[in-house]
GROMACS .gro file of C-alpha atoms in nm:
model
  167
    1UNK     CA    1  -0.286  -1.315  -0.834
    2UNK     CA    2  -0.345  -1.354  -1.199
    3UNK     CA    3  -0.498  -1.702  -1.161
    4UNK     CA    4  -0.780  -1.513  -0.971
    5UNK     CA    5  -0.794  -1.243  -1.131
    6UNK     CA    6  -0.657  -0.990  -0.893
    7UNK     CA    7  -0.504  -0.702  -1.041
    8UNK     CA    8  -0.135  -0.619  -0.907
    9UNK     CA    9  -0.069  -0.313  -0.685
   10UNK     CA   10   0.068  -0.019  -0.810
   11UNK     CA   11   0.429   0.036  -0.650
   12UNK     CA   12   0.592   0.237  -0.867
   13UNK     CA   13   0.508   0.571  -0.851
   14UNK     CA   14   0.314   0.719  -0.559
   15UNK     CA   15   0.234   1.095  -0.441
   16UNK     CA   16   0.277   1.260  -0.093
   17UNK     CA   17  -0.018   1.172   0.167
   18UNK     CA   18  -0.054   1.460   0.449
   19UNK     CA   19  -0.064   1.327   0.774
   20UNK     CA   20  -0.124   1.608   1.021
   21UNK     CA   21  -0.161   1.367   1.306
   22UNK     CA   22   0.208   1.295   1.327
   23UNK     CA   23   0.414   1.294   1.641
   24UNK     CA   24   0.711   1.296   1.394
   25UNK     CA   25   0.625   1.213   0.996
   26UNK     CA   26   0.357   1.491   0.877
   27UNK     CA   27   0.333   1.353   0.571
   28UNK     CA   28   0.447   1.069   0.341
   29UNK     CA   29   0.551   0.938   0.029
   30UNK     CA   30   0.280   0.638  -0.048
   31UNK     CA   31   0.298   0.416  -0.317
   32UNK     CA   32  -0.052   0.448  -0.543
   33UNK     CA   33  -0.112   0.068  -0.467
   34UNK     CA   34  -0.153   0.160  -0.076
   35UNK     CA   35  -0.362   0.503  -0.153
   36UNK     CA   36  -0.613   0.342  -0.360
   37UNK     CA   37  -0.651  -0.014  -0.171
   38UNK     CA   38  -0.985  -0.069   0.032
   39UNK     CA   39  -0.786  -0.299   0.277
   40UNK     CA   40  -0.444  -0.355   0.327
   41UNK     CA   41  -0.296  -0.647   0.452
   42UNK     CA   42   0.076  -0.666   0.591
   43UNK     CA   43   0.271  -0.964   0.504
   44UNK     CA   44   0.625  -0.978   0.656
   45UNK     CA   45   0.896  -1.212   0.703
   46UNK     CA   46   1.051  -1.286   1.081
   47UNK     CA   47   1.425  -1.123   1.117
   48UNK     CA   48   1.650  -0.953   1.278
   49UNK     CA   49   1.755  -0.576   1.208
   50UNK     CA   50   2.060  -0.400   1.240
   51UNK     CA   51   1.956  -0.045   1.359
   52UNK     CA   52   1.560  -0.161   1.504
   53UNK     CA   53   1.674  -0.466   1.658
   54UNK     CA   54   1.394  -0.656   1.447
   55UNK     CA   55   1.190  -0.618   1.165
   56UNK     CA   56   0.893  -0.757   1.173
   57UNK     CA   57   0.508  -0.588   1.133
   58UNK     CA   58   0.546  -0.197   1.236
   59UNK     CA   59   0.908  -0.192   1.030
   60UNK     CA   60   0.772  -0.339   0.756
   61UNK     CA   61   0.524  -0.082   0.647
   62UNK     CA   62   0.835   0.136   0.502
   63UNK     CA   63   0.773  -0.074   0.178
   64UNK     CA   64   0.488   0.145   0.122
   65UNK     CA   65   0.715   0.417   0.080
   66UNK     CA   66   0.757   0.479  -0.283
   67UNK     CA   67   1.115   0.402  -0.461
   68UNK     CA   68   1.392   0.644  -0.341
   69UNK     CA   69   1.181   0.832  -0.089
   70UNK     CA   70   1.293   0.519   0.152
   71UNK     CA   71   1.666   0.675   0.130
   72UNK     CA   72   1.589   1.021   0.233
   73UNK     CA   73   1.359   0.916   0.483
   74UNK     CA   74   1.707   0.695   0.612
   75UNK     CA   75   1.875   1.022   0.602
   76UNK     CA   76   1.573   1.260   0.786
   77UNK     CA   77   1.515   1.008   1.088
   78UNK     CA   78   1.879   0.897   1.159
   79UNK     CA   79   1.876   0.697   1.443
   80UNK     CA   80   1.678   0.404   1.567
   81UNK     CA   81   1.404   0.602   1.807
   82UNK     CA   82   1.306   0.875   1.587
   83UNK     CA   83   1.294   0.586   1.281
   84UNK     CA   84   1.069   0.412   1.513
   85UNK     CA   85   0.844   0.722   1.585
   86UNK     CA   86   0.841   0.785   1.219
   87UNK     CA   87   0.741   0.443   1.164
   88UNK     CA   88   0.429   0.420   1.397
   89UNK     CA   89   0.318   0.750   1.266
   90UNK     CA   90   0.318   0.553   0.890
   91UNK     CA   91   0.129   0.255   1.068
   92UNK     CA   92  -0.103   0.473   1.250
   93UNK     CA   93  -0.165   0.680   0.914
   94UNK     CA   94  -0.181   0.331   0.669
   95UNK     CA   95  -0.357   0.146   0.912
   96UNK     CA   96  -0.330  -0.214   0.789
   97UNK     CA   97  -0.626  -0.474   0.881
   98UNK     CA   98  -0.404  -0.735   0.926
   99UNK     CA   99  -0.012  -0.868   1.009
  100UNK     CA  100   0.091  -1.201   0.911
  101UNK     CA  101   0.464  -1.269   1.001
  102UNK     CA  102   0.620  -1.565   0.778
  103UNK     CA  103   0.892  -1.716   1.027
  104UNK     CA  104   0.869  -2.081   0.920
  105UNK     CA  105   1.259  -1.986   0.808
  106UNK     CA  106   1.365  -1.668   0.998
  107UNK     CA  107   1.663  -1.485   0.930
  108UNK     CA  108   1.917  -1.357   1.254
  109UNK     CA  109   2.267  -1.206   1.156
  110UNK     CA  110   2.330  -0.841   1.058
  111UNK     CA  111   2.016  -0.773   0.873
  112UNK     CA  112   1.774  -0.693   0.736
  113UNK     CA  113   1.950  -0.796   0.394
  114UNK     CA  114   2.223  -1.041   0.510
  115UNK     CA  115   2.220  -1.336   0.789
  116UNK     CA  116   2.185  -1.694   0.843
  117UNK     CA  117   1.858  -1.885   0.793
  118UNK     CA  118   1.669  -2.007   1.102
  119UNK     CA  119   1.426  -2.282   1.119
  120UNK     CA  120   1.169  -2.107   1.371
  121UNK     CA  121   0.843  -2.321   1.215
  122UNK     CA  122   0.622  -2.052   1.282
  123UNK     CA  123   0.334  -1.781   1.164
  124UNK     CA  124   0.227  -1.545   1.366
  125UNK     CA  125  -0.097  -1.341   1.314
  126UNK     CA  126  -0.268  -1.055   1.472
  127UNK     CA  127  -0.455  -0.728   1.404
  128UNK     CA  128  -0.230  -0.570   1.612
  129UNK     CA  129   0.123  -0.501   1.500
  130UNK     CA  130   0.339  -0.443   1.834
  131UNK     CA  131   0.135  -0.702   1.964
  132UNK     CA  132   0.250  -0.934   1.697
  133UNK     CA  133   0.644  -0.751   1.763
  134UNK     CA  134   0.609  -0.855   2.121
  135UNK     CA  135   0.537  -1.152   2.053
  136UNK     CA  136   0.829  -1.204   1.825
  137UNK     CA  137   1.068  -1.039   2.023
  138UNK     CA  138   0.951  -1.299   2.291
  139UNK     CA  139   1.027  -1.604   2.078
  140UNK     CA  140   1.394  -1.525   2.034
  141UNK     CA  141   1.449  -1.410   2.363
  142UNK     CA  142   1.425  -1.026   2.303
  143UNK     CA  143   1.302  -0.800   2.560
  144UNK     CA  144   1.085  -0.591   2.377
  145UNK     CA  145   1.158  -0.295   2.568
  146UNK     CA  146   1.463  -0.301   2.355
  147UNK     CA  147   1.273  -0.319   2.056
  148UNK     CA  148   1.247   0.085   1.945
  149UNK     CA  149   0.950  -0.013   1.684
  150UNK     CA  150   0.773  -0.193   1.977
  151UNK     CA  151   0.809   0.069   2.226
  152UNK     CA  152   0.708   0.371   1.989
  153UNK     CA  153   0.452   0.190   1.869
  154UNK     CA  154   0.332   0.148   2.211
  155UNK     CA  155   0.328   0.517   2.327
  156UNK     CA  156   0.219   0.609   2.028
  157UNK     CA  157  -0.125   0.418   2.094
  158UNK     CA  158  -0.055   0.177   1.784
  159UNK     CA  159  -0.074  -0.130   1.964
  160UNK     CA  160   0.001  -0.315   2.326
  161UNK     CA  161   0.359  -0.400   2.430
  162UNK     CA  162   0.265  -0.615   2.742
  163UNK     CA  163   0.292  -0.954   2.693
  164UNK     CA  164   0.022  -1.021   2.983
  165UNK     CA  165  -0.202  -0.857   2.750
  166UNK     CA  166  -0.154  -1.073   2.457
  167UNK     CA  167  -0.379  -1.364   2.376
   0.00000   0.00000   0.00000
């Protein structure tokens, strides 16, 4: 970034962002960097997840909560569905342009922070972050109908879950 010239994000401190459109989240915690970009681009990196199974495009957007609002938003949606609803609403309200999914190594163990390296050789892209999910969840044998992220993403109008669907 500073070989180009681009100026860094601002992470660190954020301010609540009303969203009244909310199945479950009415509002969140954004970092400043997210608020005040003119596109936002998702980056993530392919592994698995203890409580959502996988965590892959829609999961990662909970980076863009600012600093310790991530572990009271842990403690407000406390199991995997009603994560997974709050995270489509935070998709649906950031609305990223773009998901690239690093899984050239991929991680599968007990994650998100601990398991075994993976040599998968791939990145995925796509517009469309369950689609990308899916497509994941496909790749290491995961129905994604067990995927909570993928399937509240889905009803939620976020993306498409059927894999016929997918180019």
């Amino acid at each position: 970034a500073e070989k180009y010239g681009v100026a860094k994000a601002d992470f660190a401190t954020g301010s609540i962002v009303p969203f009244p459109k909310g199945r479950t989240a009415k509002s969140f915690y954004l970092c400043k960097g997210v608020q005040e970009a003119d596109a936002y681009i998702n980056v993530c990196k392919m592994k698995t997840h203890a409580l959502e199974r996988i965590t892959g495009a829609v999961k990662n957007q909970y980076g863009c909560i600012c600093g310790v609002n991530k572990a009271t938003g842990h403690a407000a949606y406390p199991n995997s569905d009603v994560f997974a609803d709050m995270l489509a609403d935070l998709n649906l309200c950031i609305r990223p342009r773009l998901h690239i999914m690093d899984g050239v190594v991929a991680m599968e163990g007990n994650g998100p922070s601990s398991g075994t390296p993976v040599n998968m050789n791939v990145l995925l892209f796509s517009a469309d972050a369950v689609a990308l999910d899916t497509v994941f969840a496909a790749l290491i044998h995961l129905d994604a109908e067990e995927v909570p992220t993928c399937v509240s993403g889905a009803k939620a109008g976020l993306g498409v879950m059927d894999e016929a669907s997918i180019e």
